[in-house]
């Protein structure tokens, strides 16, 4: 009896709104790391948090809103680590910062790979999730990268002309590769190898002269007769 009263009391602990929302998102991430989005339920999320079902609807109107909030949380982490290139100024070497930014983003994706792959799959069947990705997160990335490309073009660092479309193509490529190699594939590839491949494509598309110089400076392999 004492154990039951203690458990009940623990479940009734008051939480700050930010803590309650974070716990729900953490529970959703744990579920999506184990099973597809379609198998997630409100009851299971709240059972994992120890909060009531009605509490869920105080913070979210649907599971789609949970997926969107979780997606935005991880994408926020990615944007933060990409800032050294996105905000690169006159004193920064943008060619060197691209691989660092992509590797940092890949490492974050790898930590949340199963979850992001599950949300990506859900976006094909849930319009709200798809819209949040296409019209929200993706457009934020495109805008930030396109602005940097335009600024670099003015400084003569790159010759890219249609910055928004180049940014869109590169970002969609990253998403597809991340989902397939760091999310769906089990075991996943290393974030480092994935980032190296993507970095070479980015540098080649944005800074082709720099990539040519890098390749020319590499020692040539000797061939044996």
Coordinates of C-alpha atoms in Angstrom, one line a residue:
X1 CA 0.0 0.0 0.0
X2 CA 2.8 2.4 0.9
X3 CA 4.4 1.7 -2.4
X4 CA 1.2 2.5 -4.3
X5 CA 0.7 5.7 -2.4
X6 CA 4.3 6.8 -3.2
X7 CA 3.8 6.0 -6.9
X8 CA 0.6 7.9 -7.0
X9 CA 2.2 10.9 -5.2
X10 CA 5.1 10.8 -7.7
X11 CA 2.7 10.9 -10.6
X12 CA 1.0 14.0 -9.1
X13 CA 4.2 16.0 -8.8
X14 CA 3.6 19.5 -10.3
X15 CA 5.9 20.3 -13.2
X16 CA 6.8 23.6 -14.8
X17 CA 5.1 23.8 -18.2
X18 CA 8.5 23.8 -20.0
X19 CA 9.5 20.6 -18.1
X20 CA 6.2 18.8 -18.8
X21 CA 6.5 19.6 -22.5
X22 CA 10.1 18.5 -22.6
X23 CA 9.2 15.2 -20.9
X24 CA 6.5 14.5 -23.5
X25 CA 8.9 15.2 -26.3
X26 CA 11.5 13.0 -24.7
X27 CA 9.0 10.2 -24.4
X28 CA 8.1 10.6 -28.0
X29 CA 11.7 10.4 -29.0
X30 CA 12.1 7.2 -27.0
X31 CA 9.1 5.6 -28.7
X32 CA 10.1 6.6 -32.2
X33 CA 13.5 5.1 -31.6
X34 CA 11.8 1.8 -31.1
X35 CA 8.9 1.8 -33.6
X36 CA 7.2 3.6 -36.5
X37 CA 5.3 6.8 -36.0
X38 CA 2.0 5.1 -36.8
X39 CA 2.4 2.9 -33.7
X40 CA 2.9 5.8 -31.3
X41 CA -0.1 6.6 -29.1
X42 CA -1.0 9.4 -26.6
X43 CA -1.6 6.8 -23.9
X44 CA 1.9 5.3 -24.2
X45 CA 3.5 8.7 -24.2
X46 CA 1.7 9.8 -21.0
X47 CA 2.3 6.4 -19.4
X48 CA 6.0 7.0 -19.9
X49 CA 5.9 10.5 -18.4
X50 CA 3.6 9.5 -15.5
X51 CA 1.3 12.4 -16.5
X52 CA -2.4 12.1 -17.3
X53 CA -3.9 11.9 -20.8
X54 CA -5.6 15.3 -20.3
X55 CA -2.2 16.9 -19.6
X56 CA -1.1 15.9 -23.1
X57 CA -3.9 18.0 -24.7
X58 CA -2.9 21.0 -22.5
X59 CA 0.3 21.2 -24.5
X60 CA -0.4 19.5 -27.9
X61 CA -3.5 19.1 -29.9
X62 CA -2.3 15.9 -31.7
X63 CA 0.6 13.5 -32.2
X64 CA 1.4 15.5 -35.3
X65 CA 2.1 18.5 -33.2
X66 CA 4.5 16.4 -31.1
X67 CA 6.3 15.2 -34.2
X68 CA 6.6 18.8 -35.4
X69 CA 7.9 20.1 -32.1
X70 CA 10.4 17.2 -31.9
X71 CA 11.5 17.9 -35.4
X72 CA 12.0 21.6 -34.7
X73 CA 13.9 20.8 -31.5
X74 CA 16.5 18.7 -33.4
X75 CA 16.6 21.1 -36.3
X76 CA 17.4 23.9 -33.9
X77 CA 20.4 22.0 -32.7
X78 CA 21.6 21.5 -36.2
X79 CA 21.2 25.1 -37.1
X80 CA 23.3 26.1 -34.1
X81 CA 26.2 24.0 -35.1
X82 CA 26.0 25.1 -38.7
X83 CA 26.2 28.8 -37.7
X84 CA 30.1 29.0 -38.2
X85 CA 29.4 28.7 -41.9
X86 CA 26.0 30.3 -42.2
X87 CA 27.3 33.4 -40.4
X88 CA 30.8 33.3 -41.8
X89 CA 32.2 36.8 -42.3
X90 CA 35.1 38.4 -44.2
X91 CA 37.6 36.9 -41.8
X92 CA 36.3 33.4 -42.0
X93 CA 37.4 30.7 -44.5
X94 CA 34.0 29.5 -45.8
X95 CA 35.7 26.6 -47.7
X96 CA 37.1 25.2 -44.5
X97 CA 34.0 25.8 -42.5
X98 CA 31.7 23.9 -44.8
X99 CA 33.0 20.4 -43.9
X100 CA 33.1 21.3 -40.2
X101 CA 29.4 22.4 -40.3
X102 CA 28.2 19.4 -42.3
X103 CA 30.1 17.0 -40.0
X104 CA 28.6 18.6 -36.9
X105 CA 25.1 18.4 -38.4
X106 CA 25.6 14.8 -39.4
X107 CA 26.7 13.9 -35.9
X108 CA 23.5 15.4 -34.5
X109 CA 21.4 13.6 -37.1
X110 CA 23.1 10.3 -36.3
X111 CA 22.2 10.7 -32.6
X112 CA 18.5 11.1 -33.5
X113 CA 18.6 9.1 -36.7
X114 CA 15.8 6.5 -36.1
X115 CA 13.5 9.3 -34.7
X116 CA 14.1 11.7 -37.7
X117 CA 13.7 8.8 -40.2
X118 CA 10.3 7.9 -38.5
X119 CA 9.1 11.5 -38.7
X120 CA 10.3 11.8 -42.3
X121 CA 8.3 8.7 -43.2
X122 CA 5.3 10.2 -41.3
X123 CA 5.5 13.4 -43.4
X124 CA 4.3 11.4 -46.5
X125 CA 1.1 10.5 -44.7
X126 CA 0.4 13.5 -42.4
X127 CA -0.1 16.8 -44.2
X128 CA 0.6 18.9 -41.1
X129 CA 4.0 17.3 -40.6
X130 CA 4.8 17.7 -44.3
X131 CA 3.8 21.3 -44.3
X132 CA 5.9 22.1 -41.1
X133 CA 8.9 20.6 -42.8
X134 CA 8.5 22.1 -46.3
X135 CA 7.1 25.5 -45.5
X136 CA 8.8 26.0 -42.1
X137 CA 12.1 24.2 -41.4
X138 CA 13.3 23.7 -44.9
X139 CA 12.5 27.3 -45.9
X140 CA 14.4 28.6 -42.9
X141 CA 17.5 26.6 -43.9
X142 CA 17.2 27.7 -47.6
X143 CA 16.8 31.4 -46.6
X144 CA 19.9 31.3 -44.2
X145 CA 22.1 29.4 -46.7
X146 CA 21.0 31.5 -49.7
X147 CA 21.7 34.7 -47.8
X148 CA 25.3 33.5 -47.1
X149 CA 25.8 32.4 -50.7
X150 CA 24.6 35.8 -52.0
X151 CA 27.0 37.6 -49.6
X152 CA 29.9 35.4 -50.7
X153 CA 29.1 36.0 -54.3
X154 CA 29.3 39.7 -53.7
X155 CA 32.7 39.2 -52.1
X156 CA 33.9 37.1 -55.0
X157 CA 34.1 33.9 -52.9
X158 CA 31.7 31.9 -55.0
X159 CA 30.2 32.2 -58.5
X160 CA 26.8 30.7 -57.5
X161 CA 24.0 32.6 -59.3
X162 CA 20.7 31.2 -58.2
X163 CA 21.4 30.9 -54.5
X164 CA 18.0 29.8 -53.3
X165 CA 17.7 26.9 -55.8
X166 CA 21.3 25.8 -55.1
X167 CA 20.5 25.9 -51.4
X168 CA 17.3 23.9 -51.9
X169 CA 19.0 21.2 -54.0
X170 CA 21.9 20.8 -51.6
X171 CA 19.6 20.6 -48.5
X172 CA 17.2 18.1 -50.1
X173 CA 20.3 16.0 -51.0
X174 CA 21.5 16.1 -47.4
X175 CA 18.1 15.1 -46.1
X176 CA 17.8 12.1 -48.4
X177 CA 21.3 10.9 -47.6
X178 CA 20.9 11.4 -43.9
X179 CA 17.6 9.6 -43.8
X180 CA 18.9 6.6 -45.8
X181 CA 22.4 6.2 -44.3
X182 CA 22.0 7.5 -40.8
X183 CA 18.3 6.8 -40.1
X184 CA 16.9 3.9 -42.0
X185 CA 20.1 1.8 -42.6
X186 CA 20.9 -0.5 -39.7
X187 CA 23.5 -0.4 -38.5
X188 CA 23.9 3.2 -39.8
X189 CA 27.0 4.4 -41.6
X190 CA 29.4 6.6 -39.7
X191 CA 28.5 10.3 -39.5
X192 CA 32.0 11.1 -40.5
X193 CA 32.0 9.1 -43.8
X194 CA 28.6 10.5 -44.7
X195 CA 29.7 14.1 -43.9
X196 CA 32.9 13.7 -46.0
X197 CA 30.9 12.6 -49.1
X198 CA 28.4 15.5 -48.7
X199 CA 31.1 18.0 -48.0
X200 CA 32.9 17.2 -51.3
X201 CA 29.7 17.7 -53.2
X202 CA 29.0 21.0 -51.4
X203 CA 32.5 22.4 -51.9
X204 CA 32.4 21.3 -55.6
X205 CA 29.1 23.0 -56.2
X206 CA 29.9 26.2 -54.4
X207 CA 33.7 26.5 -54.5
X208 CA 34.8 24.5 -57.6
X209 CA 38.2 26.2 -57.8
X210 CA 39.0 25.4 -54.2
X211 CA 38.1 21.8 -54.7
X212 CA 40.3 21.6 -57.8
X213 CA 43.2 23.0 -55.8
X214 CA 42.6 20.5 -53.0
X215 CA 42.6 17.6 -55.4
X216 CA 45.8 18.9 -57.1
X217 CA 47.6 19.1 -53.8
X218 CA 46.9 15.5 -52.8
X219 CA 49.9 13.2 -53.3
X220 CA 49.5 10.9 -56.3
X221 CA 49.4 7.2 -55.8
X222 CA 52.4 5.4 -57.3
X223 CA 51.5 2.6 -59.7
X224 CA 53.6 -0.5 -59.8
X225 CA 54.5 -2.1 -63.1

